[in-house]
Short mmCIF file of C-alpha atoms in Angstrom, two decimals:
data_model
loop_
_atom_site.label_atom_id
_atom_site.label_comp_id
_atom_site.label_asym_id
_atom_site.label_seq_id
_atom_site.Cartn_x
_atom_site.Cartn_y
_atom_site.Cartn_z
CA MET A 88 -125.79 -51.98 52.88
CA ASN A 89 -129.30 -51.59 54.21
CA THR A 90 -131.23 -48.35 53.74
CA TYR A 91 -133.43 -47.10 56.59
CA VAL A 92 -135.47 -44.07 57.51
CA ALA A 93 -135.44 -42.93 61.12
CA MET A 94 -138.46 -40.81 62.02
CA LEU A 95 -137.98 -38.83 65.20
CA ARG A 96 -140.99 -38.05 67.33
CA GLY A 97 -141.78 -34.57 68.58
CA ILE A 98 -138.85 -32.48 67.40
CA ASN A 99 -139.19 -28.93 66.06
CA VAL A 100 -142.86 -28.78 67.10
CA SER A 101 -144.21 -25.61 68.74
CA GLY A 102 -140.73 -24.41 69.62
CA GLN A 103 -139.90 -27.60 71.54
CA LYS A 104 -136.86 -29.84 71.08
CA ILE A 105 -135.41 -27.66 68.33
CA ILE A 106 -132.76 -29.46 66.31
CA LYS A 107 -131.18 -28.09 63.16
CA MET A 108 -131.03 -30.70 60.42
CA ASP A 109 -127.29 -30.25 59.87
CA ARG A 110 -126.73 -31.02 63.57
CA LEU A 111 -129.01 -34.06 63.33
CA LYS A 112 -127.13 -35.27 60.26
CA SER A 113 -123.78 -34.93 62.05
CA ILE A 114 -125.09 -36.91 65.04
CA PHE A 115 -126.10 -39.75 62.73
CA GLU A 116 -122.77 -39.59 60.93
CA SER A 117 -120.97 -39.81 64.28
CA MET A 118 -122.53 -43.28 64.67
CA GLN A 119 -120.71 -44.43 61.52
CA LEU A 120 -123.96 -44.48 59.54
CA GLN A 121 -123.49 -43.92 55.81
CA GLU A 122 -125.11 -41.75 53.13
CA VAL A 123 -126.95 -39.73 55.80
CA SER A 124 -129.49 -37.16 54.61
CA THR A 125 -132.44 -35.41 56.22
CA TYR A 126 -135.83 -34.45 54.86
CA ILE A 127 -137.78 -31.45 56.18
CA GLN A 128 -137.60 -30.19 59.76
CA SER A 129 -139.81 -32.84 61.40
CA GLY A 130 -136.92 -35.25 61.95
CA ASN A 131 -136.67 -37.66 59.04
CA VAL A 132 -133.22 -39.16 58.51
CA ILE A 133 -132.36 -41.47 55.63
CA PHE A 134 -129.18 -43.51 56.06
CA GLN A 135 -127.40 -46.74 55.23
CA THR A 136 -125.77 -49.27 57.53
CA THR A 137 -124.72 -52.90 57.63
CA GLU A 138 -126.80 -53.36 60.81
CA THR A 139 -129.87 -55.52 60.20
CA ASP A 140 -131.42 -55.52 63.69
CA LYS A 141 -133.73 -52.49 63.83
CA ILE A 142 -134.24 -52.83 67.59
CA VAL A 143 -130.49 -52.58 68.17
CA LEU A 144 -130.27 -49.72 65.68
CA ARG A 145 -133.14 -47.80 67.30
CA GLY A 146 -131.61 -48.22 70.75
CA ARG A 147 -128.25 -46.98 69.51
CA ILE A 148 -129.81 -43.95 67.81
CA GLU A 149 -131.99 -43.05 70.80
CA SER A 150 -129.11 -43.30 73.27
CA THR A 151 -126.79 -41.26 71.02
CA LEU A 152 -129.46 -38.58 70.58
CA LYS A 153 -129.98 -38.39 74.35
CA GLU A 154 -126.23 -38.20 74.96
CA SER A 155 -125.81 -35.50 72.29
CA LEU A 156 -128.91 -33.41 73.00
CA GLY A 157 -129.70 -34.07 76.65
CA TYR A 158 -133.26 -35.32 76.26
CA ASP A 159 -135.15 -38.39 75.07
CA ILE A 160 -136.37 -38.54 71.50
CA PRO A 161 -138.38 -41.62 70.52
CA VAL A 162 -137.36 -42.98 67.12
CA VAL A 163 -139.30 -45.19 64.71
CA ILE A 164 -137.32 -46.96 61.99
CA ARG A 165 -138.48 -48.46 58.72
CA SER A 166 -136.43 -50.00 55.93
CA ASN A 167 -136.86 -48.77 52.37
CA ASP A 168 -138.73 -52.00 51.55
CA GLU A 169 -141.07 -51.47 54.51
CA LEU A 170 -141.79 -47.91 53.38
CA ASP A 171 -142.59 -49.15 49.88
CA GLU A 172 -145.01 -51.61 51.47
CA VAL A 173 -146.61 -48.81 53.54
CA VAL A 174 -147.27 -46.89 50.33
CA ARG A 175 -148.67 -49.97 48.56
CA ARG A 176 -150.96 -50.89 51.49
CA ASN A 177 -152.68 -47.51 51.79
CA PRO A 178 -156.38 -48.44 52.10
CA PHE A 179 -157.60 -44.98 51.04
CA ALA A 180 -157.93 -43.89 47.42
CA VAL A 181 -155.83 -40.72 47.54
CA THR A 182 -156.85 -39.74 44.01
CA GLU A 183 -160.49 -39.57 45.13
CA LEU A 184 -160.05 -37.43 48.25
CA LEU A 185 -162.31 -34.42 48.69
CA GLU A 186 -160.78 -30.96 49.05
CA ASP A 187 -160.29 -30.97 52.85
CA GLU A 188 -159.46 -34.67 53.18
CA LYS A 189 -155.90 -35.76 53.88
CA VAL A 190 -154.22 -39.07 54.63
CA TYR A 191 -151.74 -39.49 57.47
CA VAL A 192 -149.75 -42.50 58.58
CA THR A 193 -148.87 -43.06 62.22
CA PHE A 194 -145.80 -45.29 62.40
CA LEU A 195 -145.77 -47.50 65.48
CA ALA A 196 -142.47 -48.42 67.13
CA SER A 197 -143.74 -51.94 67.79
CA GLN A 198 -146.68 -54.19 67.03
CA PRO A 199 -149.64 -53.36 69.32
CA THR A 200 -151.48 -56.17 71.06
CA ALA A 201 -154.65 -57.56 69.50
CA GLU A 202 -156.58 -56.33 72.55
CA ALA A 203 -155.25 -52.79 72.15
CA VAL A 204 -156.17 -52.77 68.45
CA GLU A 205 -159.65 -54.07 69.19
CA HIS A 206 -160.17 -51.35 71.81
CA PHE A 207 -158.75 -48.71 69.43
CA GLU A 208 -161.19 -49.74 66.72
CA SER A 209 -164.08 -48.86 69.05
CA TYR A 210 -163.23 -45.17 68.42
CA ASN A 211 -164.62 -45.32 64.89
CA ASN A 212 -166.47 -42.07 64.10
CA ASP A 213 -167.99 -40.01 61.28
CA VAL A 214 -165.22 -37.40 61.15
CA ASP A 215 -162.23 -39.63 60.46
CA ASP A 216 -161.65 -43.07 59.05
CA PHE A 217 -158.70 -45.24 59.96
CA ARG A 218 -157.15 -48.67 59.52
CA VAL A 219 -154.59 -50.38 61.71
CA LEU A 220 -152.38 -52.49 59.45
CA ASN A 221 -149.40 -54.15 61.12
CA ARG A 222 -147.28 -51.36 62.64
CA GLU A 223 -149.03 -48.47 60.91
CA VAL A 224 -152.27 -46.61 61.46
CA TYR A 225 -153.62 -45.05 58.26
CA ILE A 226 -155.83 -42.06 59.04
CA LEU A 227 -158.20 -40.36 56.62
CA SER A 228 -158.78 -36.95 58.16
CA ARG A 229 -161.84 -35.24 56.77
CA LYS A 230 -161.69 -31.96 58.73
CA GLY A 231 -157.95 -31.44 59.22
CA TYR A 232 -155.49 -33.30 61.41
CA GLY A 233 -155.77 -30.63 64.12
CA LYS A 234 -159.43 -31.57 64.58
CA SER A 235 -158.88 -35.31 64.32
CA LEU A 236 -159.45 -37.55 67.32
CA PHE A 237 -156.49 -39.61 66.12
CA SER A 238 -153.65 -37.34 67.17
CA ASN A 239 -150.27 -38.95 67.69
CA ASN A 240 -150.71 -38.77 71.48
CA PHE A 241 -154.13 -40.42 71.26
CA VAL A 242 -152.81 -43.27 69.10
CA GLU A 243 -149.87 -43.85 71.46
CA LYS A 244 -152.09 -43.83 74.54
CA LYS A 245 -154.71 -46.18 73.13
CA LEU A 246 -152.36 -48.62 71.38
CA LYS A 247 -149.76 -48.41 74.18
CA VAL A 248 -146.78 -48.04 71.83
CA ALA A 249 -144.51 -45.15 70.85
CA ALA A 250 -145.42 -43.63 67.50
CA THR A 251 -144.82 -40.75 65.12
CA THR A 252 -147.10 -39.41 62.39
CA ARG A 253 -146.35 -38.19 58.87
CA ASN A 254 -148.65 -36.85 56.18
CA TRP A 255 -149.10 -38.85 52.99
CA GLU A 256 -146.90 -36.56 50.90
CA THR A 257 -144.02 -36.98 53.37
CA VAL A 258 -144.49 -40.76 53.48
CA ASN A 259 -144.22 -40.92 49.69
CA LYS A 260 -141.20 -38.62 49.61
CA LEU A 261 -139.41 -40.69 52.28
CA ALA A 262 -140.12 -43.88 50.33
CA ASP A 263 -138.74 -42.23 47.20
CA LEU A 264 -135.62 -40.86 48.93
CA SER A 265 -134.90 -44.22 50.56
CA ARG A 266 -134.75 -45.91 47.13
CA ARG A 267 -132.01 -43.63 45.78
#
């Protein structure tokens, strides 16, 4: 069995696309996925399956969610090994962060083009620092994510791929839960 984490984009935010986690869990279980559990209300689902093709899996999850809920929910999937690698690759020294600094990871649904990444890197500024590494954007937010230029919508628009963002604590917890 393969262990994956599905991260849903834009649910339970500002009263929009409200989904109770027990309902979300039952939707995933209806797809014959195994050992399904959820973590916090932002749409993180840990599960096991024999499926190895993440593109097929993502399509199946997105279509089942639309059928069950009546609206589109973009989904980003990472394996437990990929999440471990995301944690290992963090370019920012989290033990040395100043009081207001926080690290976020924007998970990209697919690899952005080299041209899109090059253009994105032109948005370097003094408020935030960031690194695009494979299918993740690591963001060091110095003044709070709400004031960051690198909102999820901004990243999606500039890199031209679907994405969803999680704070560093959530990334670590998902990696931990996916290893159990």
